[in-house]
Amino acid sequence: MKIVVTGGAGFIGSHFIKYLLKEYPDYKVLNIDKLTYAGNLENLKEVEKNPNYKFLKVDICNRDMEDVVDGYDVIINFAAESHVDRSIQEPEAFLKTDIMGTFNLLEISRKKGIHRYIQISTDEVYGSADEGYPFSEESPLNPSSPYSASKASADLLVLSYYKTYKTPGIIIRSTNNYGPNQYPEKFIPLFITNAIEDKPLPLYGDGKNIRDWLFVRDNCRAIDIILHKGKTGIIYNVAAEQERENIFIARKILEYLGKPESLIKFVPDRPGHDRRYSISCERIKELGWEPEVPFEEGLRITIEWYKNNEMWWKKIKSGEFLEYYRRQYKL
Ligand code: NAD
Ligand code: TYD
């Protein structure tokens, strides 16, 4: 199989490329990435010399890039602006990449007769599941942030292309991922790296917001199964079934690193902050997938990785990130 992965220099995309090249030594992978602040080719060091892997620095919004995908069977679109807090500060880039970028890739898929187009979406498109049942794939879209609204818009485009042009799209909506190589603006890596440096852990609101944490390798396995066995025109939820309050995770990180709870600093809440994400995923379970990594085990692996790879995140935290962080916390 010949696969185009977009956004492959980011957190989940880079894990997926490494996973794919290991599990399927005869597959060819083309990684298309604009290398925004979140793109990092160091994430792909171990595969950069693999003859089945190729990288091109391209923006998915670029209308002239259609020849790039010639000869490829599948497009998997990970490329996105992905951080909710940035979407609150500067939403425009989210609309451009997440909506117009998806539109461009769908147009290319239609014109080039791509066999399968996989859109990497998110459980955030359903909005907050404050109480009651988890959302299923049939639940209405109710996004709260410019990020989730952009992702929901992209999902609607994928579904419309399937209905109108038979473009063979599939949508995957997973819960929050965590693991090595996640950019340290996101909750878990921010809190781990701040704790290592004895810096405050900025906990939003009352710290009782709930997310369902999926270890990134479990998500790679889910995408693999959907790539090979998923039905086009269908949405697949991917849940970890391990919901945790933010404050629980903050305490676990501090406990693991032997740091005092006094590092937790309650800060003003994020505007439009969804209280709880919760989804069911019977559909992918019917394909034979289950989440495997227990949260405490995944968190331990993740903390160890950040402890052992200080160079990776210290370089990030001293560059563009610092400016973002100062803006975010008005320092
Ligand atoms: P990330 O921010 O770590 O990586 C995004 C990648 O996309 C980067 O390499 C960046 O350079 C690239 N990119 C951004 N704009 C681009 C453009 N215009 N053209 C080409 N490349 C571009 O994101 P992530 O956490 O790895 O998320 C990947 C995907 O998974 C996103 O679509 C996100 O919405 C979705 N998702 C993420 C999570 C999560 O918890 N991280 C959960 C569910 C879904
Ligand atoms: P985040 O990693 O930004 O993912 P998302 O908002 O897309 O789920 O945040 C996860 C949770 O952690 C969310 O409830 C917001 C909270 N959070 C904090 O309390 N402090 C922080 O500094 C960050 C970045 C997030």
mmCIF file of C-alpha atoms and ligand atoms in Angstrom:
data_model
loop_
_atom_site.group_PDB
_atom_site.id
_atom_site.type_symbol
_atom_site.label_atom_id
_atom_site.label_comp_id
_atom_site.label_asym_id
_atom_site.label_seq_id
_atom_site.Cartn_x
_atom_site.Cartn_y
_atom_site.Cartn_z
ATOM 1 C CA MET A 1 0.000 0.000 0.000
ATOM 2 C CA LYS A 2 1.198 3.545 -0.747
ATOM 3 C CA ILE A 3 0.047 6.020 1.866
ATOM 4 C CA VAL A 4 0.215 9.800 2.147
ATOM 5 C CA VAL A 5 0.273 10.912 5.772
ATOM 6 C CA THR A 6 -0.251 14.634 6.325
ATOM 7 C CA GLY A 7 0.947 16.264 9.544
ATOM 8 C CA GLY A 8 3.333 13.364 10.084
ATOM 9 C CA ALA A 9 5.919 15.483 11.905
ATOM 10 C CA GLY A 10 3.503 16.173 14.765
ATOM 11 C CA PHE A 11 2.725 14.074 17.819
ATOM 12 C CA ILE A 12 0.249 11.409 16.640
ATOM 13 C CA GLY A 13 1.265 11.470 12.960
ATOM 14 C CA SER A 14 4.923 10.721 13.746
ATOM 15 C CA HIS A 15 3.948 7.824 16.011
ATOM 16 C CA PHE A 16 1.678 6.491 13.287
ATOM 17 C CA ILE A 17 4.387 6.666 10.601
ATOM 18 C CA LYS A 18 6.881 4.793 12.807
ATOM 19 C CA TYR A 19 4.204 2.245 13.664
ATOM 20 C CA LEU A 20 3.242 1.721 10.004
ATOM 21 C CA LEU A 21 6.803 1.302 8.700
ATOM 22 C CA LYS A 22 7.509 -1.262 11.435
ATOM 23 C CA GLU A 23 4.297 -3.271 11.096
ATOM 24 C CA TYR A 24 4.187 -3.198 7.274
ATOM 25 C CA PRO A 25 7.754 -3.262 5.906
ATOM 26 C CA ASP A 26 6.501 -3.260 2.288
ATOM 27 C CA TYR A 27 4.294 -0.142 2.601
ATOM 28 C CA LYS A 28 5.465 3.204 1.244
ATOM 29 C CA VAL A 29 4.789 6.367 3.241
ATOM 30 C CA LEU A 30 4.946 9.965 2.061
ATOM 31 C CA ASN A 31 4.845 12.477 4.895
ATOM 32 C CA ILE A 32 3.512 15.917 3.911
ATOM 33 C CA ASP A 33 3.967 18.514 6.627
ATOM 34 C CA LYS A 34 4.220 22.300 6.669
ATOM 35 C CA LEU A 35 6.426 22.156 9.781
ATOM 36 C CA THR A 36 4.555 24.680 11.872
ATOM 37 C CA TYR A 37 5.719 25.261 15.453
ATOM 38 C CA ALA A 38 4.234 21.808 16.234
ATOM 39 C CA GLY A 39 6.041 19.913 13.474
ATOM 40 C CA ASN A 40 9.354 18.366 14.481
ATOM 41 C CA LEU A 41 11.424 16.122 12.228
ATOM 42 C CA GLU A 42 13.352 14.884 15.261
ATOM 43 C CA ASN A 43 10.251 12.806 15.978
ATOM 44 C CA LEU A 44 11.068 10.818 12.835
ATOM 45 C CA LYS A 45 14.851 10.381 13.194
ATOM 46 C CA GLU A 46 14.619 6.588 13.392
ATOM 47 C CA VAL A 47 12.880 6.301 9.999
ATOM 48 C CA GLU A 48 14.422 9.149 8.002
ATOM 49 C CA LYS A 49 16.772 6.765 6.150
ATOM 50 C CA ASN A 50 14.128 4.092 5.575
ATOM 51 C CA PRO A 51 13.820 3.709 1.750
ATOM 52 C CA ASN A 52 10.036 3.358 2.118
ATOM 53 C CA TYR A 53 9.748 6.768 3.787
ATOM 54 C CA LYS A 54 9.751 10.172 2.127
ATOM 55 C CA PHE A 55 9.180 13.664 3.532
ATOM 56 C CA LEU A 56 8.002 16.806 1.738
ATOM 57 C CA LYS A 57 7.597 20.200 3.378
ATOM 58 C CA VAL A 58 4.220 21.248 1.951
ATOM 59 C CA ASP A 59 1.156 23.089 3.256
ATOM 60 C CA ILE A 60 -2.037 21.029 2.840
ATOM 61 C CA CYS A 61 -3.774 24.250 1.755
ATOM 62 C CA ASN A 62 -1.486 24.491 -1.270
ATOM 63 C CA ARG A 63 -3.755 24.162 -4.318
ATOM 64 C CA ASP A 64 -0.853 23.182 -6.608
ATOM 65 C CA MET A 65 0.219 20.087 -4.736
ATOM 66 C CA GLU A 66 -2.009 17.501 -6.402
ATOM 67 C CA ASP A 67 0.789 15.893 -8.446
ATOM 68 C CA VAL A 68 2.587 15.129 -5.204
ATOM 69 C CA VAL A 69 0.093 12.335 -4.420
ATOM 70 C CA ASP A 70 0.355 10.668 -7.854
ATOM 71 C CA GLY A 71 0.600 6.899 -7.448
ATOM 72 C CA TYR A 72 -0.597 6.870 -3.821
ATOM 73 C CA ASP A 73 -3.667 4.853 -2.740
ATOM 74 C CA VAL A 74 -4.562 6.424 0.592
ATOM 75 C CA ILE A 75 -4.471 9.831 2.283
ATOM 76 C CA ILE A 76 -4.580 9.993 6.084
ATOM 77 C CA ASN A 77 -5.038 13.571 7.208
ATOM 78 C CA PHE A 78 -3.502 14.299 10.617
ATOM 79 C CA ALA A 79 -2.435 17.841 9.676
ATOM 80 C CA ALA A 80 -4.184 20.427 11.805
ATOM 81 C CA GLU A 81 -3.822 23.298 14.169
ATOM 82 C CA SER A 82 -4.577 21.270 17.274
ATOM 83 C CA HIS A 83 -4.385 23.316 20.474
ATOM 84 C CA VAL A 84 -7.645 24.697 21.925
ATOM 85 C CA ASP A 85 -6.000 27.599 23.803
ATOM 86 C CA ARG A 86 -4.295 28.832 20.627
ATOM 87 C CA SER A 87 -7.632 28.618 18.783
ATOM 88 C CA ILE A 88 -9.083 30.964 21.410
ATOM 89 C CA GLN A 89 -6.229 33.442 20.961
ATOM 90 C CA GLU A 90 -5.913 33.239 17.156
ATOM 91 C CA PRO A 91 -8.658 31.245 15.445
ATOM 92 C CA GLU A 92 -7.895 32.092 11.817
ATOM 93 C CA ALA A 93 -5.116 29.555 11.282
ATOM 94 C CA PHE A 94 -7.524 26.851 12.499
ATOM 95 C CA LEU A 95 -10.113 27.727 9.898
ATOM 96 C CA LYS A 96 -7.453 27.811 7.192
ATOM 97 C CA THR A 97 -5.702 24.530 7.927
ATOM 98 C CA ASP A 98 -8.434 22.459 9.531
ATOM 99 C CA ILE A 99 -11.222 23.421 7.122
ATOM 100 C CA MET A 100 -9.626 24.703 3.909
ATOM 101 C CA GLY A 101 -6.766 22.199 4.149
ATOM 102 C CA THR A 102 -9.262 19.339 4.431
ATOM 103 C CA PHE A 103 -11.230 20.783 1.526
ATOM 104 C CA ASN A 104 -8.069 20.865 -0.606
ATOM 105 C CA LEU A 105 -7.201 17.256 0.248
ATOM 106 C CA LEU A 106 -10.751 16.134 -0.559
ATOM 107 C CA GLU A 107 -10.580 17.882 -3.932
ATOM 108 C CA ILE A 108 -7.275 16.155 -4.633
ATOM 109 C CA SER A 109 -8.714 12.797 -3.540
ATOM 110 C CA ARG A 110 -11.685 13.289 -5.855
ATOM 111 C CA LYS A 111 -9.617 14.307 -8.865
ATOM 112 C CA LYS A 112 -6.910 11.691 -8.384
ATOM 113 C CA GLY A 113 -9.250 8.806 -7.533
ATOM 114 C CA ILE A 114 -7.681 8.126 -4.120
ATOM 115 C CA HIS A 115 -8.960 4.727 -2.841
ATOM 116 C CA ARG A 116 -9.370 5.783 0.759
ATOM 117 C CA TYR A 117 -9.327 9.145 2.551
ATOM 118 C CA ILE A 118 -9.077 9.022 6.331
ATOM 119 C CA GLN A 119 -9.844 12.139 8.348
ATOM 120 C CA ILE A 120 -8.310 12.225 11.823
ATOM 121 C CA SER A 121 -10.958 14.002 13.852
ATOM 122 C CA THR A 122 -11.648 14.333 17.562
ATOM 123 C CA ASP A 123 -14.260 13.595 20.243
ATOM 124 C CA GLU A 124 -14.322 17.376 20.876
ATOM 125 C CA VAL A 125 -16.752 17.823 17.958
ATOM 126 C CA TYR A 126 -19.569 16.459 20.189
ATOM 127 C CA GLY A 127 -18.980 19.121 22.808
ATOM 128 C CA SER A 128 -19.250 18.546 26.526
ATOM 129 C CA ALA A 129 -20.883 15.345 27.848
ATOM 130 C CA ASP A 130 -21.649 17.002 31.156
ATOM 131 C CA GLU A 131 -23.617 14.104 32.537
ATOM 132 C CA GLY A 132 -25.392 11.002 31.373
ATOM 133 C CA TYR A 133 -24.419 8.759 28.500
ATOM 134 C CA PRO A 134 -21.298 8.969 26.409
ATOM 135 C CA PHE A 135 -21.777 10.233 22.851
ATOM 136 C CA SER A 136 -22.047 7.747 19.995
ATOM 137 C CA GLU A 137 -21.171 8.341 16.338
ATOM 138 C CA GLU A 138 -24.826 9.352 15.792
ATOM 139 C CA SER A 139 -24.784 12.103 18.427
ATOM 140 C CA PRO A 140 -25.170 15.687 17.158
ATOM 141 C CA LEU A 141 -22.187 17.957 16.635
ATOM 142 C CA ASN A 142 -21.973 20.640 19.324
ATOM 143 C CA PRO A 143 -18.450 22.096 19.275
ATOM 144 C CA SER A 144 -17.415 24.735 21.832
ATOM 145 C CA SER A 145 -14.071 26.160 20.640
ATOM 146 C CA PRO A 146 -12.856 27.492 17.305
ATOM 147 C CA TYR A 147 -10.649 24.364 17.198
ATOM 148 C CA SER A 148 -13.502 21.896 17.614
ATOM 149 C CA ALA A 149 -15.778 23.933 15.321
ATOM 150 C CA SER A 150 -13.109 23.751 12.596
ATOM 151 C CA LYS A 151 -12.727 20.000 13.073
ATOM 152 C CA ALA A 152 -16.521 19.530 12.986
ATOM 153 C CA SER A 153 -16.710 21.569 9.757
ATOM 154 C CA ALA A 154 -14.028 19.381 8.206
ATOM 155 C CA ASP A 155 -15.969 16.249 9.197
ATOM 156 C CA LEU A 156 -19.076 17.592 7.467
ATOM 157 C CA LEU A 157 -17.053 18.230 4.313
ATOM 158 C CA VAL A 158 -15.750 14.636 4.345
ATOM 159 C CA LEU A 159 -19.312 13.286 4.715
ATOM 160 C CA SER A 160 -20.618 15.593 1.976
ATOM 161 C CA TYR A 161 -17.873 14.467 -0.438
ATOM 162 C CA TYR A 162 -18.817 10.864 0.254
ATOM 163 C CA LYS A 163 -22.487 11.547 -0.493
ATOM 164 C CA THR A 164 -21.959 13.808 -3.490
ATOM 165 C CA TYR A 165 -18.863 12.459 -5.229
ATOM 166 C CA LYS A 166 -18.459 9.009 -3.607
ATOM 167 C CA THR A 167 -15.067 10.180 -2.334
ATOM 168 C CA PRO A 168 -14.244 7.211 -0.063
ATOM 169 C CA GLY A 169 -13.862 9.054 3.227
ATOM 170 C CA ILE A 170 -13.727 7.649 6.750
ATOM 171 C CA ILE A 171 -13.738 9.765 9.931
ATOM 172 C CA ILE A 172 -11.956 8.748 13.139
ATOM 173 C CA ARG A 173 -12.887 10.599 16.333
ATOM 174 C CA SER A 174 -10.582 9.687 19.186
ATOM 175 C CA THR A 175 -10.373 10.920 22.735
ATOM 176 C CA ASN A 176 -7.375 12.872 24.112
ATOM 177 C CA ASN A 177 -4.071 11.209 23.241
ATOM 178 C CA TYR A 178 -0.955 11.245 25.404
ATOM 179 C CA GLY A 179 2.505 9.708 25.195
ATOM 180 C CA PRO A 180 6.099 10.561 24.217
ATOM 181 C CA ASN A 181 6.794 13.409 21.746
ATOM 182 C CA GLN A 182 3.666 15.437 22.549
ATOM 183 C CA TYR A 183 4.279 19.167 22.247
ATOM 184 C CA PRO A 184 4.618 20.560 25.785
ATOM 185 C CA GLU A 185 1.771 23.074 25.477
ATOM 186 C CA LYS A 186 -0.727 20.214 25.990
ATOM 187 C CA PHE A 187 -1.872 19.316 29.489
ATOM 188 C CA ILE A 188 0.071 16.135 30.301
ATOM 189 C CA PRO A 189 3.484 17.069 28.822
ATOM 190 C CA LEU A 190 3.183 20.641 30.139
ATOM 191 C CA PHE A 191 2.547 19.385 33.646
ATOM 192 C CA ILE A 192 5.293 16.732 33.490
ATOM 193 C CA THR A 193 7.946 19.135 32.182
ATOM 194 C CA ASN A 194 6.922 21.944 34.559
ATOM 195 C CA ALA A 195 7.064 19.515 37.471
ATOM 196 C CA ILE A 196 10.533 18.329 36.438
ATOM 197 C CA GLU A 197 11.637 21.986 36.406
ATOM 198 C CA ASP A 198 9.874 22.781 39.730
ATOM 199 C CA LYS A 199 7.624 25.271 37.941
ATOM 200 C CA PRO A 200 3.919 25.764 38.807
ATOM 201 C CA LEU A 201 1.326 23.487 37.158
ATOM 202 C CA PRO A 202 -1.415 25.863 35.891
ATOM 203 C CA LEU A 203 -4.686 24.028 36.535
ATOM 204 C CA TYR A 204 -7.741 25.615 34.904
ATOM 205 C CA GLY A 205 -10.873 26.354 36.940
ATOM 206 C CA ASP A 206 -11.581 23.861 39.723
ATOM 207 C CA GLY A 207 -9.432 21.163 38.082
ATOM 208 C CA LYS A 208 -12.403 18.816 37.830
ATOM 209 C CA ASN A 209 -12.771 18.752 34.058
ATOM 210 C CA ILE A 210 -12.705 15.212 32.704
ATOM 211 C CA ARG A 211 -10.955 13.789 29.679
ATOM 212 C CA ASP A 212 -10.692 10.170 28.496
ATOM 213 C CA TRP A 213 -6.970 9.507 28.031
ATOM 214 C CA LEU A 214 -5.834 7.269 25.142
ATOM 215 C CA PHE A 215 -2.210 6.143 24.940
ATOM 216 C CA VAL A 216 -0.960 7.148 21.486
ATOM 217 C CA ARG A 217 0.037 3.598 20.504
ATOM 218 C CA ASP A 218 -3.514 2.393 21.129
ATOM 219 C CA ASN A 219 -4.703 5.089 18.735
ATOM 220 C CA CYS A 220 -2.157 3.951 16.101
ATOM 221 C CA ARG A 221 -3.567 0.413 16.392
ATOM 222 C CA ALA A 222 -7.081 1.812 15.977
ATOM 223 C CA ILE A 223 -6.148 3.771 12.843
ATOM 224 C CA ASP A 224 -4.404 0.665 11.470
ATOM 225 C CA ILE A 225 -7.565 -1.461 11.871
ATOM 226 C CA ILE A 226 -9.765 1.217 10.315
ATOM 227 C CA LEU A 227 -7.307 1.664 7.435
ATOM 228 C CA HIS A 228 -7.561 -2.043 6.624
ATOM 229 C CA LYS A 229 -11.090 -2.995 7.706
ATOM 230 C CA GLY A 230 -13.073 0.259 8.064
ATOM 231 C CA LYS A 231 -16.091 1.043 5.878
ATOM 232 C CA THR A 232 -16.115 4.206 3.803
ATOM 233 C CA GLY A 233 -18.727 6.871 4.606
ATOM 234 C CA ILE A 234 -18.581 5.803 8.261
ATOM 235 C CA ILE A 235 -17.503 7.562 11.469
ATOM 236 C CA TYR A 236 -15.552 5.584 14.080
ATOM 237 C CA ASN A 237 -15.212 6.762 17.672
ATOM 238 C CA VAL A 238 -12.066 5.603 19.498
ATOM 239 C CA ALA A 239 -12.232 5.765 23.298
ATOM 240 C CA ALA A 240 -9.800 4.803 26.009
ATOM 241 C CA GLU A 241 -12.590 4.249 28.558
ATOM 242 C CA GLN A 242 -10.319 5.757 31.205
ATOM 243 C CA GLU A 243 -11.879 9.050 32.232
ATOM 244 C CA ARG A 244 -9.925 11.046 34.771
ATOM 245 C CA GLU A 245 -10.278 14.486 36.374
ATOM 246 C CA ASN A 246 -7.418 16.876 35.564
ATOM 247 C CA ILE A 247 -6.578 17.312 39.233
ATOM 248 C CA PHE A 248 -6.184 13.553 39.653
ATOM 249 C CA ILE A 249 -3.619 13.534 36.830
ATOM 250 C CA ALA A 250 -1.763 16.563 38.198
ATOM 251 C CA ARG A 251 -1.435 14.806 41.569
ATOM 252 C CA LYS A 252 -0.316 11.524 39.947
ATOM 253 C CA ILE A 253 2.437 13.316 38.002
ATOM 254 C CA LEU A 254 3.701 15.050 41.127
ATOM 255 C CA GLU A 255 3.543 11.817 43.117
ATOM 256 C CA TYR A 256 5.496 9.925 40.457
ATOM 257 C CA LEU A 257 8.189 12.608 40.270
ATOM 258 C CA GLY A 258 8.340 13.031 44.061
ATOM 259 C CA LYS A 259 7.346 16.722 43.856
ATOM 260 C CA PRO A 260 5.113 18.642 46.303
ATOM 261 C CA GLU A 261 1.392 19.261 45.642
ATOM 262 C CA SER A 262 2.069 22.922 46.340
ATOM 263 C CA LEU A 263 3.274 23.140 42.701
ATOM 264 C CA ILE A 264 -0.391 23.001 41.599
ATOM 265 C CA LYS A 265 -1.557 26.525 40.842
ATOM 266 C CA PHE A 266 -5.255 27.132 40.172
ATOM 267 C CA VAL A 267 -5.577 29.676 37.347
ATOM 268 C CA PRO A 268 -8.630 31.301 35.675
ATOM 269 C CA ASP A 269 -10.648 28.866 33.582
ATOM 270 C CA ARG A 270 -10.357 28.545 29.800
ATOM 271 C CA PRO A 271 -13.320 30.322 28.105
ATOM 272 C CA GLY A 272 -15.862 27.784 26.793
ATOM 273 C CA HIS A 273 -14.028 25.004 28.644
ATOM 274 C CA ASP A 274 -15.802 21.671 28.018
ATOM 275 C CA ARG A 275 -16.447 19.923 31.316
ATOM 276 C CA ARG A 276 -16.249 16.335 30.181
ATOM 277 C CA TYR A 277 -15.483 14.366 27.036
ATOM 278 C CA SER A 278 -16.997 10.925 26.876
ATOM 279 C CA ILE A 279 -17.703 8.719 23.862
ATOM 280 C CA SER A 280 -18.664 5.119 23.228
ATOM 281 C CA CYS A 281 -16.852 3.073 20.574
ATOM 282 C CA GLU A 282 -18.783 -0.151 19.913
ATOM 283 C CA ARG A 283 -18.285 0.257 16.170
ATOM 284 C CA ILE A 284 -14.509 -0.079 16.232
ATOM 285 C CA LYS A 285 -14.749 -2.837 18.835
ATOM 286 C CA GLU A 286 -16.733 -4.833 16.260
ATOM 287 C CA LEU A 287 -13.629 -4.638 14.048
ATOM 288 C CA GLY A 288 -11.605 -6.305 16.813
ATOM 289 C CA TRP A 289 -10.005 -3.291 18.551
ATOM 290 C CA GLU A 290 -9.811 -2.660 22.298
ATOM 291 C CA PRO A 291 -7.710 -0.109 24.198
ATOM 292 C CA GLU A 292 -4.795 -1.976 25.785
ATOM 293 C CA VAL A 293 -2.677 0.416 27.853
ATOM 294 C CA PRO A 294 -3.968 1.184 31.384
ATOM 295 C CA PHE A 295 -3.743 4.906 32.158
ATOM 296 C CA GLU A 296 -1.329 4.590 35.079
ATOM 297 C CA GLU A 297 1.017 2.449 32.931
ATOM 298 C CA GLY A 298 0.860 4.858 29.969
ATOM 299 C CA LEU A 299 1.471 7.815 32.268
ATOM 300 C CA ARG A 300 4.517 6.091 33.770
ATOM 301 C CA ILE A 301 5.971 5.418 30.284
ATOM 302 C CA THR A 302 5.266 9.033 29.295
ATOM 303 C CA ILE A 303 6.857 10.543 32.407
ATOM 304 C CA GLU A 304 9.934 8.339 31.952
ATOM 305 C CA TRP A 305 10.231 9.472 28.337
ATOM 306 C CA TYR A 306 10.166 13.174 29.281
ATOM 307 C CA LYS A 307 12.676 12.517 32.062
ATOM 308 C CA ASN A 308 15.026 10.802 29.588
ATOM 309 C CA ASN A 309 14.570 13.228 26.681
ATOM 310 C CA GLU A 310 15.102 16.639 28.231
ATOM 311 C CA MET A 311 16.958 17.877 25.134
ATOM 312 C CA TRP A 312 13.821 17.303 23.023
ATOM 313 C CA TRP A 313 11.491 19.441 25.153
ATOM 314 C CA LYS A 314 13.979 21.963 26.544
ATOM 315 C CA LYS A 315 14.768 23.071 23.008
ATOM 316 C CA ILE A 316 11.033 23.581 22.371
ATOM 317 C CA LYS A 317 10.378 25.328 25.667
ATOM 318 C CA SER A 318 13.128 27.848 25.076
ATOM 319 C CA GLY A 319 11.900 28.871 21.608
ATOM 320 C CA GLU A 320 8.482 29.752 20.133
ATOM 321 C CA PHE A 321 6.763 28.081 23.056
ATOM 322 C CA LEU A 322 8.066 30.653 25.495
ATOM 323 C CA GLU A 323 6.412 33.486 23.607
ATOM 324 C CA TYR A 324 3.129 31.544 23.462
ATOM 325 C CA TYR A 325 3.316 30.733 27.161
ATOM 326 C CA ARG A 326 3.899 34.382 28.125
ATOM 327 C CA ARG A 327 0.907 35.452 26.002
ATOM 328 C CA GLN A 328 -1.284 32.691 27.438
ATOM 329 C CA TYR A 329 -0.515 33.496 31.063
ATOM 330 C CA LYS A 330 0.031 37.239 30.552
ATOM 331 C CA LEU A 331 3.504 37.006 32.097
HETATM 332 P P1 NAD B 1 0.211 18.300 16.468
HETATM 333 O O1 NAD B 1 -0.160 19.723 16.676
HETATM 334 O O2 NAD B 1 1.218 17.656 17.349
HETATM 335 O O3 NAD B 1 0.733 18.096 14.970
HETATM 336 C C1 NAD B 1 0.118 18.701 13.869
HETATM 337 C C2 NAD B 1 1.046 18.545 12.664
HETATM 338 O O4 NAD B 1 0.396 19.109 11.526
HETATM 339 C C3 NAD B 1 2.386 19.271 12.825
HETATM 340 O O5 NAD B 1 3.446 18.453 12.385
HETATM 341 C C4 NAD B 1 2.236 20.497 11.923
HETATM 342 O O6 NAD B 1 3.464 20.950 11.384
HETATM 343 C C5 NAD B 1 1.321 19.949 10.834
HETATM 344 N N1 NAD B 1 0.553 21.001 10.146
HETATM 345 C C6 NAD B 1 -0.141 22.017 10.717
HETATM 346 N N2 NAD B 1 -0.684 22.793 9.755
HETATM 347 C C7 NAD B 1 -0.335 22.237 8.556
HETATM 348 C C8 NAD B 1 -0.600 22.566 7.193
HETATM 349 N N3 NAD B 1 -1.340 23.639 6.864
HETATM 350 N N4 NAD B 1 -0.095 21.767 6.226
HETATM 351 C C9 NAD B 1 0.669 20.682 6.542
HETATM 352 N N5 NAD B 1 0.977 20.353 7.810
HETATM 353 C C10 NAD B 1 0.460 21.099 8.805
HETATM 354 O O7 NAD B 1 -1.169 17.503 16.503
HETATM 355 P P2 NAD B 1 -1.513 16.045 17.065
HETATM 356 O O8 NAD B 1 -1.794 16.138 18.495
HETATM 357 O O9 NAD B 1 -0.516 15.082 16.545
HETATM 358 O O10 NAD B 1 -2.912 15.813 16.334
HETATM 359 C C11 NAD B 1 -2.961 15.224 15.044
HETATM 360 C C12 NAD B 1 -4.405 15.138 14.603
HETATM 361 O O11 NAD B 1 -5.155 14.385 15.550
HETATM 362 C C13 NAD B 1 -5.094 16.496 14.499
HETATM 363 O O12 NAD B 1 -5.910 16.475 13.349
HETATM 364 C C14 NAD B 1 -5.936 16.588 15.764
HETATM 365 O O13 NAD B 1 -7.088 17.367 15.535
HETATM 366 C C15 NAD B 1 -6.292 15.120 15.972
HETATM 367 N N6 NAD B 1 -6.538 14.717 17.373
HETATM 368 C C16 NAD B 1 -5.607 14.977 18.342
HETATM 369 C C17 NAD B 1 -5.828 14.545 19.632
HETATM 370 C C18 NAD B 1 -4.815 14.781 20.719
HETATM 371 O O14 NAD B 1 -5.118 14.514 21.891
HETATM 372 N N7 NAD B 1 -3.616 15.230 20.424
HETATM 373 C C19 NAD B 1 -7.018 13.863 19.953
HETATM 374 C C20 NAD B 1 -7.942 13.611 18.942
HETATM 375 C C21 NAD B 1 -7.685 14.045 17.653
HETATM 376 P P1 TYD B 2 -5.511 19.991 26.501
HETATM 377 O O1 TYD B 2 -4.297 19.129 26.595
HETATM 378 O O2 TYD B 2 -5.363 21.378 26.000
HETATM 379 O O3 TYD B 2 -6.578 19.177 25.636
HETATM 380 P P2 TYD B 2 -8.130 19.524 25.289
HETATM 381 O O4 TYD B 2 -8.495 20.820 25.853
HETATM 382 O O5 TYD B 2 -8.109 19.529 23.809
HETATM 383 O O6 TYD B 2 -8.905 18.391 25.889
HETATM 384 O O7 TYD B 2 -6.190 20.071 27.936
HETATM 385 C C1 TYD B 2 -6.641 18.914 28.623
HETATM 386 C C2 TYD B 2 -7.360 19.365 29.870
HETATM 387 O O8 TYD B 2 -6.416 20.005 30.740
HETATM 388 C C3 TYD B 2 -8.450 20.395 29.622
HETATM 389 O O9 TYD B 2 -9.532 20.169 30.522
HETATM 390 C C4 TYD B 2 -7.790 21.721 29.930
HETATM 391 C C5 TYD B 2 -6.806 21.351 31.034
HETATM 392 N N1 TYD B 2 -5.599 22.183 31.081
HETATM 393 C C6 TYD B 2 -5.222 22.816 32.290
HETATM 394 O O10 TYD B 2 -5.896 22.680 33.321
HETATM 395 N N2 TYD B 2 -4.085 23.582 32.288
HETATM 396 C C7 TYD B 2 -3.319 23.760 31.162
HETATM 397 O O11 TYD B 2 -2.304 24.498 31.220
HETATM 398 C C8 TYD B 2 -3.699 23.088 29.953
HETATM 399 C C9 TYD B 2 -2.891 23.259 28.697
HETATM 400 C C10 TYD B 2 -4.843 22.314 29.954
#
